[in-house]
Tab-separated table of N, CA, C and O in Angstrom:
chain	number	residue	atom	x	y	z
A	1	MET	N	34.925	0.979	25.028
A	1	MET	CA	35.719	0.819	23.831
A	1	MET	C	34.895	0.305	22.661
A	1	MET	O	35.054	0.781	21.556
A	2	ALA	N	34.021	-0.662	22.919
A	2	ALA	CA	33.222	-1.207	21.824
A	2	ALA	C	32.347	-0.116	21.207
A	2	ALA	O	32.165	-0.075	20.008
A	3	GLU	N	31.828	0.776	22.043
A	3	GLU	CA	30.987	1.855	21.527
A	3	GLU	C	31.771	2.774	20.603
A	3	GLU	O	31.283	3.196	19.572
A	4	MET	N	33.011	3.058	20.929
A	4	MET	CA	33.830	3.921	20.085
A	4	MET	C	34.077	3.289	18.720
A	4	MET	O	34.010	3.962	17.704
A	5	SER	N	34.337	1.991	18.701
A	5	SER	CA	34.612	1.346	17.420
A	5	SER	C	33.370	1.333	16.537
A	5	SER	O	33.468	1.442	15.329
A	6	GLN	N	32.168	1.221	17.152
A	6	GLN	CA	30.947	1.265	16.366
A	6	GLN	C	30.743	2.663	15.780
A	6	GLN	O	30.304	2.806	14.656
A	7	GLN	N	31.065	3.691	16.550
A	7	GLN	CA	30.905	5.049	16.059
A	7	GLN	C	31.891	5.350	14.937
A	7	GLN	O	31.626	6.182	14.093
A	8	ALA	N	33.022	4.675	14.944
A	8	ALA	CA	34.034	4.924	13.920
A	8	ALA	C	33.655	4.308	12.568
A	8	ALA	O	34.246	4.637	11.565
A	9	ARG	N	32.675	3.414	12.565
A	9	ARG	CA	32.245	2.807	11.310
A	9	ARG	C	31.629	3.865	10.404
A	9	ARG	O	30.839	4.684	10.852
A	10	PRO	N	31.946	3.827	9.135
A	10	PRO	CA	31.300	4.776	8.221
A	10	PRO	C	29.825	4.410	8.056
A	10	PRO	O	29.451	3.237	8.124
A	11	PRO	N	28.967	5.394	7.834
A	11	PRO	CA	27.538	5.100	7.652
A	11	PRO	C	27.292	4.378	6.333
A	11	PRO	O	28.088	4.462	5.403
A	12	ILE	N	26.183	3.685	6.290
A	12	ILE	CA	25.717	3.060	5.060
A	12	ILE	C	24.597	3.932	4.506
A	12	ILE	O	23.669	4.298	5.228
A	13	PHE	N	24.693	4.269	3.226
A	13	PHE	CA	23.674	5.061	2.562
A	13	PHE	C	22.852	4.136	1.667
A	13	PHE	O	23.414	3.413	0.845
A	14	LEU	N	21.535	4.154	1.850
A	14	LEU	CA	20.629	3.330	1.050
A	14	LEU	C	19.787	4.229	0.162
A	14	LEU	O	19.116	5.141	0.647
A	15	TYR	N	19.814	3.963	-1.123
A	15	TYR	CA	18.986	4.672	-2.094
A	15	TYR	C	18.007	3.648	-2.649
A	15	TYR	O	18.424	2.679	-3.291
A	16	THR	N	16.726	3.835	-2.353
A	16	THR	CA	15.737	2.817	-2.705
A	16	THR	C	14.671	3.377	-3.638
A	16	THR	O	14.353	4.556	-3.604
A	17	ASP	N	14.117	2.477	-4.452
A	17	ASP	CA	12.981	2.851	-5.286
A	17	ASP	C	12.210	1.588	-5.651
A	17	ASP	O	12.770	0.493	-5.692
A	18	GLY	N	10.933	1.766	-5.876
A	18	GLY	CA	10.081	0.674	-6.303
A	18	GLY	C	8.958	1.232	-7.149
A	18	GLY	O	8.583	2.396	-7.007
A	19	ALA	N	8.423	0.418	-8.040
A	19	ALA	CA	7.347	0.882	-8.911
A	19	ALA	C	6.591	-0.303	-9.483
A	19	ALA	O	7.078	-1.428	-9.474
A	20	SER	N	5.408	0.005	-9.965
A	20	SER	CA	4.647	-0.980	-10.731
A	20	SER	C	3.930	-0.256	-11.858
A	20	SER	O	3.650	0.941	-11.773
A	21	SER	N	3.672	-0.985	-12.927
A	21	SER	CA	2.949	-0.441	-14.068
A	21	SER	C	1.524	-0.971	-13.956
A	21	SER	O	1.243	-2.115	-14.275
A	22	GLY	N	0.659	-0.135	-13.418
A	22	GLY	CA	-0.650	-0.579	-12.965
A	22	GLY	C	-0.522	-0.845	-11.471
A	22	GLY	O	0.578	-0.993	-10.952
A	23	ASN	N	-1.625	-0.858	-10.785
A	23	ASN	CA	-1.561	-1.039	-9.329
A	23	ASN	C	-2.732	-1.907	-8.890
A	23	ASN	O	-3.738	-1.373	-8.455
A	24	PRO	N	-2.662	-3.230	-9.022
A	24	PRO	CA	-1.435	-4.009	-9.236
A	24	PRO	C	-1.095	-4.158	-10.726
A	24	PRO	O	-1.910	-3.918	-11.593
A	25	GLY	N	0.147	-4.577	-10.918
A	25	GLY	CA	0.668	-4.825	-12.246
A	25	GLY	C	2.099	-5.291	-12.149
A	25	GLY	O	2.624	-5.522	-11.057
A	26	PRO	N	2.785	-5.442	-13.282
A	26	PRO	CA	4.195	-5.827	-13.236
A	26	PRO	C	5.022	-4.692	-12.619
A	26	PRO	O	4.714	-3.515	-12.806
A	27	GLY	N	6.041	-5.063	-11.867
A	27	GLY	CA	6.864	-4.032	-11.227
A	27	GLY	C	8.149	-4.599	-10.690
A	27	GLY	O	8.511	-5.750	-10.945
A	28	GLY	N	8.828	-3.780	-9.923
A	28	GLY	CA	10.087	-4.208	-9.340
A	28	GLY	C	10.662	-3.149	-8.429
A	28	GLY	O	10.053	-2.103	-8.197
A	29	TYR	N	11.825	-3.458	-7.882
A	29	TYR	CA	12.504	-2.523	-6.994
A	29	TYR	C	13.979	-2.479	-7.344
A	29	TYR	O	14.520	-3.372	-7.992
A	30	GLY	N	14.612	-1.424	-6.892
A	30	GLY	CA	16.053	-1.288	-7.034
A	30	GLY	C	16.620	-0.606	-5.801
A	30	GLY	O	15.948	0.227	-5.181
A	31	VAL	N	17.827	-0.989	-5.446
A	31	VAL	CA	18.504	-0.425	-4.280
A	31	VAL	C	19.969	-0.229	-4.617
A	31	VAL	O	20.578	-1.090	-5.255
A	32	VAL	N	20.522	0.878	-4.162
A	32	VAL	CA	21.966	1.082	-4.199
A	32	VAL	C	22.401	1.305	-2.763
A	32	VAL	O	21.872	2.171	-2.063
A	33	LEU	N	23.345	0.484	-2.299
A	33	LEU	CA	23.939	0.631	-0.975
A	33	LEU	C	25.346	1.170	-1.164
A	33	LEU	O	26.107	0.629	-1.972
A	34	LYS	N	25.700	2.224	-0.432
A	34	LYS	CA	27.042	2.792	-0.511
A	34	LYS	C	27.627	2.888	0.886
A	34	LYS	O	26.960	3.345	1.812
A	35	CYS	N	28.883	2.472	1.021
A	35	CYS	CA	29.574	2.553	2.297
A	35	CYS	C	31.078	2.557	2.045
A	35	CYS	O	31.608	1.623	1.435
A	36	ALA	N	31.722	3.598	2.529
A	36	ALA	CA	33.188	3.687	2.473
A	36	ALA	C	33.739	3.388	1.076
A	36	ALA	O	34.683	2.621	0.928
A	37	GLY	N	33.118	3.950	0.073
A	37	GLY	CA	33.614	3.775	-1.285
A	37	GLY	C	33.166	2.500	-1.972
A	37	GLY	O	33.452	2.292	-3.146
A	38	ARG	N	32.473	1.636	-1.259
A	38	ARG	CA	31.969	0.394	-1.851
A	38	ARG	C	30.512	0.571	-2.240
A	38	ARG	O	29.763	1.269	-1.563
A	39	VAL	N	30.115	-0.080	-3.317
A	39	VAL	CA	28.747	0.037	-3.823
A	39	VAL	C	28.190	-1.361	-4.074
A	39	VAL	O	28.871	-2.227	-4.621
A	40	MET	N	26.933	-1.562	-3.669
A	40	MET	CA	26.223	-2.811	-3.950
A	40	MET	C	24.874	-2.433	-4.535
A	40	MET	O	24.234	-1.489	-4.061
A	41	GLU	N	24.449	-3.144	-5.565
A	41	GLU	CA	23.150	-2.903	-6.178
A	41	GLU	C	22.290	-4.154	-6.051
A	41	GLU	O	22.791	-5.277	-6.214
A	42	LEU	N	21.027	-3.950	-5.761
A	42	LEU	CA	20.057	-5.029	-5.655
A	42	LEU	C	18.840	-4.667	-6.499
A	42	LEU	O	18.449	-3.492	-6.537
A	43	SER	N	18.238	-5.647	-7.135
A	43	SER	CA	17.003	-5.388	-7.869
A	43	SER	C	16.297	-6.708	-8.139
A	43	SER	O	16.911	-7.775	-8.130
A	44	GLU	N	14.996	-6.599	-8.361
A	44	GLU	CA	14.213	-7.778	-8.705
A	44	GLU	C	12.895	-7.310	-9.308
A	44	GLU	O	12.375	-6.253	-8.940
A	45	GLY	N	12.353	-8.099	-10.208
A	45	GLY	CA	11.078	-7.791	-10.831
A	45	GLY	C	10.029	-8.821	-10.464
A	45	GLY	O	10.357	-9.958	-10.117
A	46	PHE	N	8.761	-8.412	-10.554
A	46	PHE	CA	7.641	-9.275	-10.197
A	46	PHE	C	6.540	-9.095	-11.238
A	46	PHE	O	6.344	-8.000	-11.747
A	47	SER	N	5.818	-10.163	-11.526
A	47	SER	CA	4.787	-10.082	-12.554
A	47	SER	C	3.516	-9.400	-12.066
A	47	SER	O	2.793	-8.802	-12.852
A	48	LEU	N	3.217	-9.448	-10.779
A	48	LEU	CA	2.008	-8.816	-10.250
A	48	LEU	C	2.321	-8.264	-8.859
A	48	LEU	O	2.541	-9.038	-7.920
A	49	THR	N	2.315	-6.953	-8.743
A	49	THR	CA	2.670	-6.319	-7.466
A	49	THR	C	2.058	-4.931	-7.418
A	49	THR	O	1.322	-4.529	-8.328
A	50	THR	N	2.358	-4.194	-6.356
A	50	THR	CA	1.886	-2.814	-6.231
A	50	THR	C	3.080	-1.893	-6.000
A	50	THR	O	4.159	-2.336	-5.587
A	51	ASN	N	2.861	-0.612	-6.243
A	51	ASN	CA	3.908	0.371	-6.044
A	51	ASN	C	4.396	0.377	-4.588
A	51	ASN	O	5.598	0.298	-4.330
A	52	ASN	N	3.473	0.467	-3.630
A	52	ASN	CA	3.881	0.513	-2.219
A	52	ASN	C	4.623	-0.752	-1.799
A	52	ASN	O	5.590	-0.696	-1.047
A	53	ARG	N	4.174	-1.892	-2.282
A	53	ARG	CA	4.858	-3.149	-1.946
A	53	ARG	C	6.308	-3.117	-2.442
A	53	ARG	O	7.219	-3.530	-1.757
A	54	MET	N	6.528	-2.590	-3.643
A	54	MET	CA	7.888	-2.534	-4.177
A	54	MET	C	8.749	-1.505	-3.428
A	54	MET	O	9.939	-1.742	-3.196
A	55	GLU	N	8.164	-0.392	-3.036
A	55	GLU	CA	8.905	0.593	-2.235
A	55	GLU	C	9.357	-0.039	-0.918
A	55	GLU	O	10.506	0.112	-0.496
A	56	MET	N	8.459	-0.765	-0.267
A	56	MET	CA	8.800	-1.416	1.010
A	56	MET	C	9.785	-2.562	0.815
A	56	MET	O	10.700	-2.738	1.609
A	57	THR	N	9.591	-3.330	-0.238
A	57	THR	CA	10.484	-4.453	-0.511
A	57	THR	C	11.906	-3.964	-0.739
A	57	THR	O	12.865	-4.595	-0.291
A	58	ALA	N	12.062	-2.836	-1.408
A	58	ALA	CA	13.399	-2.288	-1.648
A	58	ALA	C	14.121	-2.070	-0.321
A	58	ALA	O	15.279	-2.476	-0.159
A	59	LEU	N	13.449	-1.451	0.639
A	59	LEU	CA	14.088	-1.193	1.928
A	59	LEU	C	14.343	-2.486	2.693
A	59	LEU	O	15.430	-2.677	3.261
A	60	LEU	N	13.394	-3.386	2.696
A	60	LEU	CA	13.575	-4.652	3.415
A	60	LEU	C	14.748	-5.455	2.857
A	60	LEU	O	15.555	-6.009	3.616
A	61	GLU	N	14.861	-5.525	1.543
A	61	GLU	CA	15.969	-6.271	0.936
A	61	GLU	C	17.308	-5.594	1.229
A	61	GLU	O	18.322	-6.273	1.421
A	62	ALA	N	17.313	-4.268	1.277
A	62	ALA	CA	18.546	-3.560	1.631
A	62	ALA	C	18.957	-3.902	3.054
A	62	ALA	O	20.128	-4.189	3.319
A	63	PHE	N	18.000	-3.893	3.978
A	63	PHE	CA	18.317	-4.243	5.367
A	63	PHE	C	18.834	-5.673	5.478
A	63	PHE	O	19.756	-5.952	6.241
A	64	LYS	N	18.261	-6.594	4.706
A	64	LYS	CA	18.727	-7.984	4.728
A	64	LYS	C	20.179	-8.098	4.262
A	64	LYS	O	20.908	-8.979	4.701
A	65	ALA	N	20.589	-7.208	3.365
A	65	ALA	CA	21.948	-7.263	2.814
A	65	ALA	C	22.993	-6.726	3.790
A	65	ALA	O	24.179	-6.992	3.636
A	66	ILE	N	22.561	-5.989	4.801
A	66	ILE	CA	23.495	-5.408	5.772
A	66	ILE	C	23.764	-6.437	6.859
A	66	ILE	O	22.848	-6.872	7.548
A	67	LYS	N	25.007	-6.809	7.011
A	67	LYS	CA	25.366	-7.883	7.938
A	67	LYS	C	25.827	-7.386	9.308
A	67	LYS	O	25.914	-8.150	10.251
A	68	LYS	N	26.126	-6.095	9.428
A	68	LYS	CA	26.625	-5.557	10.689
A	68	LYS	C	25.476	-5.046	11.548
A	68	LYS	O	24.518	-4.482	11.037
A	69	GLU	N	25.596	-5.256	12.860
A	69	GLU	CA	24.613	-4.720	13.795
A	69	GLU	C	25.069	-3.352	14.271
A	69	GLU	O	26.244	-3.000	14.163
A	70	ASN	N	24.129	-2.588	14.803
A	70	ASN	CA	24.426	-1.265	15.355
A	70	ASN	C	25.143	-0.374	14.352
A	70	ASN	O	26.081	0.330	14.695
A	71	GLN	N	24.692	-0.423	13.130
A	71	GLN	CA	25.290	0.344	12.048
A	71	GLN	C	24.453	1.591	11.785
A	71	GLN	O	23.228	1.516	11.774
A	72	VAL	N	25.089	2.726	11.584
A	72	VAL	CA	24.372	3.933	11.186
A	72	VAL	C	23.966	3.781	9.723
A	72	VAL	O	24.798	3.485	8.867
A	73	ILE	N	22.662	3.974	9.470
A	73	ILE	CA	22.127	3.813	8.129
A	73	ILE	C	21.310	5.051	7.794
A	73	ILE	O	20.480	5.484	8.590
A	74	GLU	N	21.539	5.602	6.610
A	74	GLU	CA	20.730	6.713	6.124
A	74	GLU	C	19.964	6.230	4.905
A	74	GLU	O	20.542	5.647	3.989
A	75	VAL	N	18.652	6.460	4.926
A	75	VAL	CA	17.778	5.982	3.869
A	75	VAL	C	17.291	7.156	3.029
A	75	VAL	O	16.834	8.167	3.570
A	76	PHE	N	17.370	6.990	1.712
A	76	PHE	CA	16.871	7.977	0.766
A	76	PHE	C	15.819	7.297	-0.104
A	76	PHE	O	16.107	6.277	-0.729
A	77	SER	N	14.605	7.851	-0.103
A	77	SER	CA	13.506	7.264	-0.865
A	77	SER	C	12.567	8.372	-1.319
A	77	SER	O	12.400	9.374	-0.621
A	78	ASP	N	11.927	8.175	-2.459
A	78	ASP	CA	10.922	9.123	-2.923
A	78	ASP	C	9.526	8.717	-2.474
A	78	ASP	O	8.545	9.350	-2.829
A	79	SER	N	9.420	7.689	-1.657
A	79	SER	CA	8.130	7.180	-1.213
A	79	SER	C	7.713	7.819	0.116
A	79	SER	O	8.262	7.498	1.171
A	80	GLY	N	6.725	8.692	0.044
A	80	GLY	CA	6.186	9.279	1.266
A	80	GLY	C	5.592	8.220	2.172
A	80	GLY	O	5.718	8.284	3.399
A	81	TYR	N	4.939	7.215	1.589
A	81	TYR	CA	4.345	6.123	2.361
A	81	TYR	C	5.413	5.401	3.178
A	81	TYR	O	5.252	5.192	4.381
A	82	LEU	N	6.507	5.069	2.542
A	82	LEU	CA	7.585	4.356	3.216
A	82	LEU	C	8.219	5.221	4.303
A	82	LEU	O	8.381	4.781	5.447
A	83	MET	N	8.569	6.451	3.975
A	83	MET	CA	9.254	7.318	4.924
A	83	MET	C	8.340	7.701	6.097
A	83	MET	O	8.773	7.717	7.242
A	84	ASP	N	7.067	7.989	5.810
A	84	ASP	CA	6.146	8.356	6.888
A	84	ASP	C	5.873	7.195	7.831
A	84	ASP	O	5.608	7.399	9.014
A	85	CYS	N	5.945	5.974	7.317
A	85	CYS	CA	5.783	4.811	8.180
A	85	CYS	C	6.758	4.881	9.357
A	85	CYS	O	6.410	4.558	10.489
A	86	PHE	N	7.967	5.378	9.092
A	86	PHE	CA	8.972	5.471	10.149
A	86	PHE	C	8.995	6.848	10.801
A	86	PHE	O	9.059	6.956	12.025
A	87	ARG	N	8.945	7.914	10.008
A	87	ARG	CA	8.983	9.275	10.566
A	87	ARG	C	7.818	9.521	11.508
A	87	ARG	O	7.972	10.122	12.563
A	88	LYS	N	6.639	9.087	11.101
A	88	LYS	CA	5.431	9.321	11.896
A	88	LYS	C	5.088	8.123	12.789
A	88	LYS	O	4.071	8.129	13.461
A	89	LYS	N	5.937	7.114	12.724
A	89	LYS	CA	5.809	5.910	13.553
A	89	LYS	C	4.452	5.215	13.409
A	89	LYS	O	3.882	4.719	14.358
A	90	TRP	N	3.954	5.178	12.166
A	90	TRP	CA	2.700	4.482	11.914
A	90	TRP	C	2.775	3.038	12.362
A	90	TRP	O	1.798	2.472	12.857
A	91	TYR	N	3.928	2.421	12.168
A	91	TYR	CA	4.079	0.998	12.486
A	91	TYR	C	3.767	0.704	13.950
A	91	TYR	O	3.282	-0.384	14.273
A	92	GLU	N	4.014	1.646	14.857
A	92	GLU	CA	3.746	1.415	16.281
A	92	GLU	C	2.252	1.201	16.519
A	92	GLU	O	1.854	0.256	17.212
A	93	ASN	N	1.421	2.066	15.939
A	93	ASN	CA	-0.026	1.903	16.092
A	93	ASN	C	-0.536	0.683	15.352
A	93	ASN	O	-1.447	0.000	15.823
A	94	TRP	N	0.028	0.410	14.174
A	94	TRP	CA	-0.386	-0.781	13.439
A	94	TRP	C	-0.151	-2.030	14.281
A	94	TRP	O	-1.004	-2.912	14.348
A	95	GLN	N	1.010	-2.121	14.920
A	95	GLN	CA	1.307	-3.276	15.763
A	95	GLN	C	0.339	-3.357	16.932
A	95	GLN	O	-0.203	-4.417	17.234
A	96	LYS	N	0.112	-2.213	17.614
A	96	LYS	CA	-0.797	-2.178	18.769
A	96	LYS	C	-2.220	-2.556	18.374
A	96	LYS	O	-2.935	-3.163	19.167
A	97	ASN	N	-2.632	-2.162	17.172
A	97	ASN	CA	-4.000	-2.393	16.713
A	97	ASN	C	-4.164	-3.683	15.921
A	97	ASN	O	-5.137	-3.830	15.180
A	98	GLY	N	-3.219	-4.596	16.053
A	98	GLY	CA	-3.328	-5.878	15.346
A	98	GLY	C	-3.223	-5.725	13.849
A	98	GLY	O	-3.915	-6.409	13.098
A	99	TRP	N	-2.366	-4.803	13.388
A	99	TRP	CA	-2.116	-4.527	11.981
A	99	TRP	C	-3.382	-4.050	11.267
A	99	TRP	O	-3.678	-4.442	10.150
A	100	LYS	N	-4.111	-3.148	11.965
A	100	LYS	CA	-5.265	-2.478	11.381
A	100	LYS	C	-5.001	-0.974	11.391
A	100	LYS	O	-4.324	-0.443	12.262
A	101	THR	N	-5.563	-0.277	10.400
A	101	THR	CA	-5.441	1.178	10.326
A	101	THR	C	-6.345	1.814	11.372
A	101	THR	O	-7.154	1.129	12.019
A	102	SER	N	-6.247	3.145	11.492
A	102	SER	CA	-7.129	3.843	12.431
A	102	SER	C	-8.596	3.685	12.022
A	102	SER	O	-9.480	3.790	12.861
A	103	GLY	N	-8.845	3.407	10.745
A	103	GLY	CA	-10.188	3.139	10.261
A	103	GLY	C	-10.611	1.683	10.417
A	103	GLY	O	-11.606	1.260	9.846
A	104	LYS	N	-9.823	0.902	11.133
A	104	LYS	CA	-10.093	-0.527	11.435
A	104	LYS	C	-9.988	-1.429	10.205
A	104	LYS	O	-10.475	-2.548	10.207
A	105	LYS	N	-9.325	-0.948	9.148
A	105	LYS	CA	-9.103	-1.780	7.962
A	105	LYS	C	-7.722	-2.407	8.065
A	105	LYS	O	-6.809	-1.821	8.656
A	106	PRO	N	-7.526	-3.590	7.482
A	106	PRO	CA	-6.200	-4.204	7.520
A	106	PRO	C	-5.154	-3.314	6.856
A	106	PRO	O	-5.421	-2.697	5.809
A	107	VAL	N	-3.995	-3.214	7.459
A	107	VAL	CA	-2.888	-2.470	6.872
A	107	VAL	C	-2.480	-3.169	5.576
A	107	VAL	O	-2.319	-4.396	5.554
A	108	GLU	N	-2.341	-2.405	4.493
A	108	GLU	CA	-1.924	-3.005	3.221
A	108	GLU	C	-0.461	-3.440	3.301
A	108	GLU	O	0.346	-2.826	3.987
A	109	ASN	N	-0.142	-4.501	2.619
A	109	ASN	CA	1.232	-4.995	2.505
A	109	ASN	C	1.850	-5.325	3.863
A	109	ASN	O	3.050	-5.182	4.039
A	110	GLN	N	1.051	-5.779	4.801
A	110	GLN	CA	1.596	-6.036	6.126
A	110	GLN	C	2.592	-7.178	6.171
A	110	GLN	O	3.394	-7.260	7.090
A	111	ASP	N	2.583	-8.029	5.159
A	111	ASP	CA	3.586	-9.092	5.121
A	111	ASP	C	4.950	-8.497	4.876
A	111	ASP	O	5.956	-9.022	5.283
């Protein structure tokens, strides 16, 4: 029964974006969360950041805003870096390799 009620929950749609002017430079992120007709917006600016950091921060802050567990979430982003991290499961190798790339360099923005 519990599984059925979780499946009946409407999905949450996350629309994320991040940018910086210069890399590094001033920047920020924005997120729109939509679920069952409800909308939440999140955003924040930073004086010194990078584009990839803001793309990742947008998704992380969106996840922090979601209070339900076992929720279906669909993510929309224009960041190939962010999406490939999950689609291609880069994070699995980064974790196994002590947060180093295949070239043995530290993964950027690992925090």
